[in-house]
Short mmCIF file of C-alpha atoms and ligand atoms in Angstrom, two decimals:
data_model
loop_
_atom_site.label_atom_id
_atom_site.label_comp_id
_atom_site.label_asym_id
_atom_site.label_seq_id
_atom_site.Cartn_x
_atom_site.Cartn_y
_atom_site.Cartn_z
CA MET A 1 -26.18 3.09 -13.62
CA THR A 2 -23.02 2.31 -15.06
CA ALA A 3 -19.89 2.96 -12.92
CA THR A 4 -17.44 5.27 -13.92
CA ILE A 5 -14.20 3.48 -13.66
CA ILE A 6 -11.56 4.55 -12.12
CA ASP A 7 -8.38 4.01 -14.04
CA GLY A 8 -5.35 2.95 -11.80
CA ARG A 9 -2.56 2.35 -14.98
CA ALA A 10 -3.42 5.55 -15.92
CA LEU A 11 -3.25 7.20 -12.75
CA GLY A 12 -0.39 5.26 -11.72
CA ALA A 13 1.83 6.17 -14.83
CA LYS A 14 0.73 9.75 -14.00
CA VAL A 15 2.34 9.16 -10.31
CA ARG A 16 5.41 7.46 -12.04
CA GLU A 17 5.95 10.69 -14.12
CA GLU A 18 5.39 12.90 -11.45
CA VAL A 19 7.81 11.21 -9.16
CA ALA A 20 10.62 11.07 -11.69
CA ALA A 21 10.26 14.90 -12.36
CA SER A 22 10.87 14.92 -7.95
CA VAL A 23 13.63 12.65 -8.57
CA ALA A 24 14.75 15.15 -11.03
CA ALA A 25 14.65 18.29 -9.22
CA HIS A 26 15.91 16.79 -6.02
CA GLY A 27 19.18 15.22 -7.95
CA HIS A 28 19.46 11.74 -6.36
CA VAL A 29 16.87 9.51 -4.74
CA GLY A 30 18.44 6.10 -3.54
CA LEU A 31 15.88 2.93 -2.86
CA ALA A 32 17.22 -0.15 -1.75
CA THR A 33 15.06 -2.86 -1.84
CA VAL A 34 15.60 -6.44 0.15
CA LEU A 35 14.32 -9.75 -0.79
CA VAL A 36 15.38 -12.74 1.14
CA GLY A 37 14.56 -16.26 -0.26
CA ASP A 38 13.44 -17.60 -3.88
CA ASP A 39 8.97 -17.16 -3.44
CA PRO A 40 8.51 -16.54 -6.83
CA ALA A 41 5.90 -13.54 -6.44
CA SER A 42 8.15 -12.15 -4.18
CA HIS A 43 10.72 -12.01 -6.91
CA ILE A 44 8.09 -10.67 -9.16
CA TYR A 45 7.13 -7.82 -6.74
CA ILE A 46 10.79 -6.89 -6.47
CA ASN A 47 11.12 -6.75 -10.17
CA LEU A 48 8.24 -4.70 -10.59
CA LYS A 49 10.13 -2.18 -8.14
CA GLN A 50 13.33 -1.70 -9.17
CA LYS A 51 12.54 -1.39 -13.00
CA ALA A 52 9.90 1.08 -11.65
CA ALA A 53 12.94 2.77 -8.97
CA HIS A 54 15.05 2.72 -12.64
CA GLU A 55 12.94 4.30 -14.90
CA ALA A 56 12.03 7.63 -12.56
CA GLY A 57 15.86 8.00 -12.06
CA MET A 58 16.71 6.34 -8.38
CA GLU A 59 19.53 5.08 -7.51
CA ALA A 60 17.92 1.36 -7.09
CA ARG A 61 19.83 -1.43 -5.03
CA ASP A 62 18.37 -4.59 -5.64
CA LEU A 63 20.26 -6.90 -2.50
CA LYS A 64 18.78 -10.44 -3.27
CA LEU A 65 19.84 -12.50 -0.46
CA PRO A 66 20.06 -16.63 0.29
CA ALA A 67 16.84 -18.72 1.57
CA ASP A 68 19.00 -19.45 4.53
CA THR A 69 20.37 -16.33 5.61
CA SER A 70 20.10 -16.01 9.54
CA GLU A 71 18.30 -13.25 11.16
CA GLU A 72 20.94 -11.48 12.55
CA GLU A 73 22.52 -11.48 9.18
CA LEU A 74 19.59 -9.93 7.94
CA LEU A 75 19.48 -7.47 10.68
CA ALA A 76 23.05 -6.28 9.96
CA THR A 77 22.23 -5.95 6.61
CA ILE A 78 19.45 -3.62 7.19
CA ALA A 79 21.31 -1.50 9.61
CA GLU A 80 24.51 -1.23 7.09
CA LEU A 81 21.37 0.40 4.26
CA ASN A 82 20.17 2.64 7.85
CA ALA A 83 23.34 3.86 7.70
CA ASP A 84 24.03 4.29 4.31
CA ASP A 85 23.70 7.96 3.46
CA GLY A 86 23.22 7.40 -0.25
CA VAL A 87 20.20 4.90 0.76
CA ASP A 88 16.90 7.11 1.08
CA GLY A 89 14.51 4.53 1.37
CA LEU A 90 14.39 0.97 1.87
CA LEU A 91 12.11 -2.03 1.94
CA VAL A 92 11.69 -5.74 3.04
CA GLN A 93 9.62 -7.93 0.85
CA LEU A 94 7.32 -10.19 3.26
CA PRO A 95 6.93 -12.69 3.47
CA LEU A 96 10.11 -13.45 5.23
CA PRO A 97 11.30 -17.09 5.51
CA ASP A 98 9.72 -18.67 8.97
CA HIS A 99 12.94 -18.62 11.02
CA ILE A 100 12.98 -14.67 10.48
CA ASP A 101 11.08 -13.05 12.65
CA GLU A 102 9.31 -10.23 11.06
CA ASN A 103 8.47 -8.09 13.55
CA ARG A 104 11.83 -7.98 14.52
CA VAL A 105 13.13 -7.19 11.27
CA ILE A 106 10.62 -4.52 10.46
CA GLU A 107 11.32 -2.46 13.88
CA ALA A 108 15.10 -2.59 12.22
CA ILE A 109 14.44 -0.27 9.35
CA ALA A 110 14.85 3.61 10.16
CA PRO A 111 11.59 4.53 10.39
CA ALA A 112 12.83 7.36 8.46
CA LYS A 113 13.28 5.15 5.45
CA ASP A 114 10.36 2.59 6.16
CA VAL A 115 8.57 3.38 2.24
CA ASP A 116 6.18 0.40 3.31
CA GLY A 117 5.23 2.28 6.13
CA ILE A 118 4.88 -0.46 8.04
CA HIS A 119 7.32 0.59 10.88
CA PRO A 120 5.39 0.75 14.58
CA VAL A 121 6.61 4.83 14.53
CA ASN A 122 5.47 4.97 11.26
CA ALA A 123 1.95 3.38 12.39
CA GLY A 124 1.75 5.25 15.21
CA ARG A 125 2.13 8.66 13.44
CA LEU A 126 -1.02 7.40 11.44
CA TYR A 127 -3.10 6.91 14.01
CA LEU A 128 -2.21 9.92 15.77
CA GLY A 129 -3.36 11.48 13.08
CA ARG A 130 0.60 13.10 11.83
CA PRO A 131 1.99 13.09 8.88
CA THR A 132 4.54 10.16 8.31
CA LEU A 133 5.04 7.38 5.33
CA VAL A 134 1.73 5.61 4.87
CA PRO A 135 1.65 1.73 3.31
CA GLY A 136 1.29 2.52 -0.70
CA THR A 137 -2.06 0.82 -1.37
CA PRO A 138 -3.97 2.71 0.78
CA LEU A 139 -2.00 6.09 -0.15
CA GLY A 140 -2.74 5.09 -3.70
CA ILE A 141 -6.32 4.69 -2.68
CA MET A 142 -6.71 8.21 -1.22
CA ARG A 143 -4.79 9.51 -4.36
CA MET A 144 -7.52 7.88 -6.75
CA LEU A 145 -10.43 9.12 -4.79
CA ASP A 146 -8.96 12.92 -4.87
CA GLU A 147 -7.94 12.30 -8.33
CA TYR A 148 -11.66 11.47 -9.14
CA GLU A 149 -13.00 14.21 -6.72
CA ILE A 150 -14.97 11.71 -4.47
CA PRO A 151 -16.19 13.61 -1.50
CA LEU A 152 -15.42 11.63 2.14
CA GLU A 153 -16.10 15.15 4.38
CA GLY A 154 -19.03 13.38 6.73
CA ALA A 155 -19.28 10.38 3.77
CA ARG A 156 -19.92 6.24 5.29
CA ALA A 157 -16.56 4.98 4.76
CA VAL A 158 -16.89 1.08 4.80
CA VAL A 159 -13.07 -0.55 5.14
CA ILE A 160 -13.60 -4.79 4.62
CA GLY A 161 -10.21 -6.14 6.29
CA ARG A 162 -8.20 -4.60 8.86
CA SER A 163 -4.51 -5.53 7.95
CA ALA A 164 -1.87 -3.60 8.92
CA ILE A 165 -0.55 -3.13 5.31
CA VAL A 166 -4.11 -2.13 3.97
CA GLY A 167 -7.04 -2.04 6.47
CA LYS A 168 -6.08 -0.54 9.10
CA PRO A 169 -4.08 2.54 7.28
CA MET A 170 -7.08 2.83 5.04
CA ALA A 171 -9.26 3.33 7.88
CA HIS A 172 -7.10 5.97 9.57
CA LEU A 173 -6.55 7.89 6.56
CA LEU A 174 -10.63 7.51 5.33
CA LEU A 175 -10.79 9.24 9.27
CA GLN A 176 -8.17 11.86 8.72
CA ARG A 177 -10.19 12.96 5.89
CA ASN A 178 -13.83 13.57 7.90
CA ALA A 179 -15.34 10.26 6.54
CA THR A 180 -17.46 8.04 9.29
CA VAL A 181 -15.07 5.00 9.23
CA THR A 182 -16.18 0.92 9.82
CA VAL A 183 -14.39 -1.44 9.58
CA CYS A 184 -15.61 -4.70 8.98
CA HIS A 185 -13.54 -8.61 9.46
CA SER A 186 -13.69 -11.98 9.74
CA ARG A 187 -16.22 -11.98 12.50
CA THR A 188 -17.90 -9.36 11.70
CA ARG A 189 -21.93 -10.29 11.31
CA ASP A 190 -24.26 -9.47 8.46
CA LEU A 191 -21.45 -7.51 6.70
CA ALA A 192 -24.15 -6.25 3.62
CA ARG A 193 -25.67 -4.25 6.18
CA HIS A 194 -22.74 -2.49 6.71
CA THR A 195 -21.90 -2.37 3.21
CA LEU A 196 -25.03 -1.09 1.82
CA ASP A 197 -24.64 1.89 4.02
CA ALA A 198 -21.36 3.19 2.59
CA ASP A 199 -20.66 5.42 0.39
CA VAL A 200 -17.49 4.15 -0.54
CA LEU A 201 -16.81 0.73 -0.29
CA VAL A 202 -12.78 -0.73 0.31
CA ALA A 203 -12.64 -4.50 -0.06
CA ALA A 204 -9.35 -5.88 1.48
CA VAL A 205 -10.16 -9.22 1.59
CA GLY A 206 -8.39 -11.78 -0.48
CA ARG A 207 -12.12 -13.71 -1.32
CA ALA A 208 -12.77 -13.25 -5.14
CA HIS A 209 -16.31 -12.00 -5.01
CA LEU A 210 -16.93 -11.77 -1.90
CA VAL A 211 -18.72 -8.88 -2.42
CA SER A 212 -21.99 -9.21 -4.62
CA PRO A 213 -23.63 -6.67 -6.42
CA ASP A 214 -26.74 -6.75 -4.08
CA MET A 215 -24.20 -5.93 -1.27
CA VAL A 216 -23.41 -2.51 -2.85
CA LYS A 217 -25.38 0.63 -2.68
CA ALA A 218 -26.63 2.61 -5.43
CA GLY A 219 -23.85 5.34 -6.59
CA ALA A 220 -21.05 4.35 -4.20
CA THR A 221 -17.88 4.30 -4.66
CA VAL A 222 -16.14 1.11 -4.26
CA ILE A 223 -12.49 0.18 -4.28
CA ASP A 224 -11.78 -3.11 -5.21
CA VAL A 225 -7.78 -4.14 -3.30
CA GLY A 226 -8.72 -8.13 -4.16
CA MET A 227 -6.02 -10.05 -5.65
CA ASN A 228 -7.01 -13.52 -6.18
CA ARG A 229 -5.53 -15.80 -9.04
CA ASN A 230 -8.39 -18.03 -10.24
CA GLU A 231 -6.62 -21.74 -10.27
CA GLU A 232 -8.13 -22.88 -13.44
CA SER A 233 -8.21 -20.13 -15.30
CA GLY A 234 -5.48 -18.30 -14.70
CA LYS A 235 -7.59 -14.95 -14.21
CA LEU A 236 -6.74 -12.16 -11.53
CA LEU A 237 -10.08 -11.62 -9.51
CA GLY A 238 -11.61 -9.26 -7.35
CA ASP A 239 -12.91 -9.15 -3.94
CA VAL A 240 -16.04 -7.41 -5.46
CA ASP A 241 -17.99 -9.11 -8.05
CA PRO A 242 -17.96 -6.96 -11.24
CA ALA A 243 -21.70 -7.00 -12.13
CA ALA A 244 -21.62 -4.31 -9.00
CA MET A 245 -20.71 -1.90 -11.74
CA ASP A 246 -24.48 -1.70 -12.61
CA HIS A 247 -24.90 0.33 -8.69
CA ALA A 248 -21.78 2.08 -8.43
CA ALA A 249 -20.89 5.87 -9.35
CA TYR A 250 -17.38 4.76 -9.20
CA MET A 251 -14.97 1.23 -9.45
CA THR A 252 -12.00 0.34 -9.69
CA PRO A 253 -11.02 -2.90 -12.27
CA VAL A 254 -9.25 -5.72 -11.47
CA PRO A 255 -6.90 -5.60 -12.95
CA GLY A 256 -5.68 -2.24 -13.76
CA GLY A 257 -7.47 -0.85 -10.80
CA VAL A 258 -5.40 -0.55 -7.65
CA GLY A 259 -2.28 -2.40 -8.27
CA PRO A 260 -0.67 -0.04 -10.76
CA MET A 261 -1.09 2.57 -7.70
CA THR A 262 0.70 0.75 -5.24
CA ILE A 263 3.87 0.83 -6.66
CA ALA A 264 3.69 4.37 -7.75
CA MET A 265 2.80 5.17 -4.16
CA VAL A 266 5.99 3.17 -2.84
CA LEU A 267 7.84 5.29 -5.25
CA GLN A 268 6.68 8.83 -3.83
CA ASN A 269 6.93 7.63 -0.29
CA ALA A 270 11.28 7.52 -1.31
CA VAL A 271 10.94 11.22 -2.63
CA THR A 272 9.13 11.98 0.78
CA ALA A 273 11.52 10.08 2.34
CA ALA A 274 14.73 11.42 0.93
CA ARG A 275 12.95 14.91 1.09
CA LEU A 276 12.67 14.65 4.83
CA ARG A 277 15.79 13.49 5.29
CA GLU A 278 17.22 16.48 3.66
CA SER A 279 15.35 19.13 5.66
CA ASP A 280 16.84 16.78 9.15
CA ALA A 281 19.82 17.16 7.74
CA ILE A 282 19.77 21.09 6.96
CA ALA A 283 18.35 21.95 10.30
CA SER A 284 20.44 19.97 12.31
CA ARG A 285 23.19 21.71 10.36
CA ARG A 286 21.42 25.17 11.54
CA ASN A 287 21.32 23.84 15.66
P1 NAP B 301 -5.08 -10.17 4.89
O1 NAP B 301 -4.11 -9.72 5.66
O2 NAP B 301 -5.04 -12.01 4.41
O3 NAP B 301 -6.46 -9.88 5.52
C1 NAP B 301 -7.42 -10.26 5.26
C2 NAP B 301 -8.35 -9.76 6.11
O4 NAP B 301 -10.07 -10.00 5.51
C3 NAP B 301 -8.40 -9.92 7.43
O5 NAP B 301 -8.68 -8.47 8.15
C4 NAP B 301 -9.90 -10.62 7.80
O6 NAP B 301 -10.25 -11.06 9.22
C5 NAP B 301 -11.08 -10.38 6.67
N1 NAP B 301 -11.60 -11.29 5.68
C6 NAP B 301 -11.68 -12.18 5.55
N2 NAP B 301 -12.34 -13.34 5.29
C7 NAP B 301 -13.14 -12.02 5.34
C8 NAP B 301 -15.21 -12.27 5.25
N3 NAP B 301 -15.28 -13.68 4.79
N4 NAP B 301 -15.95 -11.25 5.28
C9 NAP B 301 -14.69 -10.05 5.99
N5 NAP B 301 -13.62 -9.96 6.18
C10 NAP B 301 -12.96 -11.01 5.84
O7 NAP B 301 -5.28 -9.77 3.43
P2 NAP B 301 -4.41 -8.31 2.81
O8 NAP B 301 -2.85 -8.06 2.82
O9 NAP B 301 -4.85 -7.28 3.41
O10 NAP B 301 -4.93 -7.79 1.25
C11 NAP B 301 -6.21 -8.10 1.10
C12 NAP B 301 -6.51 -8.63 -0.19
O11 NAP B 301 -5.61 -7.27 -0.61
C13 NAP B 301 -5.53 -9.70 -0.99
O12 NAP B 301 -6.56 -10.31 -1.93
C14 NAP B 301 -3.94 -9.32 -2.00
O13 NAP B 301 -3.95 -10.12 -2.59
C15 NAP B 301 -4.73 -7.71 -2.14
N6 NAP B 301 -3.51 -6.88 -1.92
C16 NAP B 301 -3.49 -6.08 -3.25
C17 NAP B 301 -2.68 -4.82 -3.22
C18 NAP B 301 -2.65 -4.37 -4.44
O14 NAP B 301 -2.02 -3.87 -4.54
N7 NAP B 301 -3.67 -4.44 -5.22
C19 NAP B 301 -1.76 -5.05 -2.15
C20 NAP B 301 -1.81 -5.09 -1.39
C21 NAP B 301 -2.83 -6.77 -1.13
P3 NAP B 301 -9.67 -11.22 10.28
O15 NAP B 301 -8.77 -9.60 10.32
O16 NAP B 301 -10.89 -11.41 11.27
O17 NAP B 301 -9.00 -12.41 9.99
#
């Protein structure tokens, strides 16, 4: 068996087209991004998000603050953007410089504008199974699974990794769709025992080729979130050995799989945030 490739580039482009159509229909969608400091990878991510937002027809505001910005200054900037009616979605690029308390900053973002879905209110709503803004990476993975019509009801799903931005929200989204979910992490004993049972396997670890082909069940759907830069070759490697394609029924490549979906889904979240804010405004005018 050779796996069908789940094409994240093509699907990401399709989602961005849908977002552009929604922005045009809505009239105005504003996204503000905040970057503190000079981390080169963060600059690349922010520039990609800005470019994609502009291409989708959004009003994209690009705030780049110096590395020595104090926590109070950053919190004041967030408060201004929270109060700004032209801003529907707001994201602060992580990681932040060491002198800034990341949790304080995340909690300062208005939950209704939190397009990264990382505010505790949004994480809590996801935990409770209520509709909310969900982090882009797991949301994009759900879109991929749906697009390729991967059955989830009753399926055994294994998520490797329990970060707040990928592993945990992923597990909750799969649970909402009635999969039977196992979450594995660095202390999991005999990882292969779990992965070999998975109809749907999501690897979000950050270790190149941690999942070897013999850890993948025949016919499984494999989603590889890992982005590991090989120092020598400069190549981007996933958490799953690509030779697992021989066992799997569906598999995401690296690059060109999960990566291109994440930004597209953050943009989609900005549209969702704009719609929710508008319907809240209409409801409050009626009351
Ligand atoms: P993270 O916060 O570092 O979390 C990694 C998780 O993997 C942790 O839960 C850790 O367990 C677990 N882990 C580490 N070693 C393990 C092992 N040997 N066996 C089993 N589990 C192990 O990382 P993240 O932010 O979730 O990101 C994970 C990967 O996805 C990274 O490569 C990142 O670059 C990539 N990523 C890609 C995208 C995209 O758009 N494609 C988006 C986000 C992240 P403990 O909790 O026990 O420490």
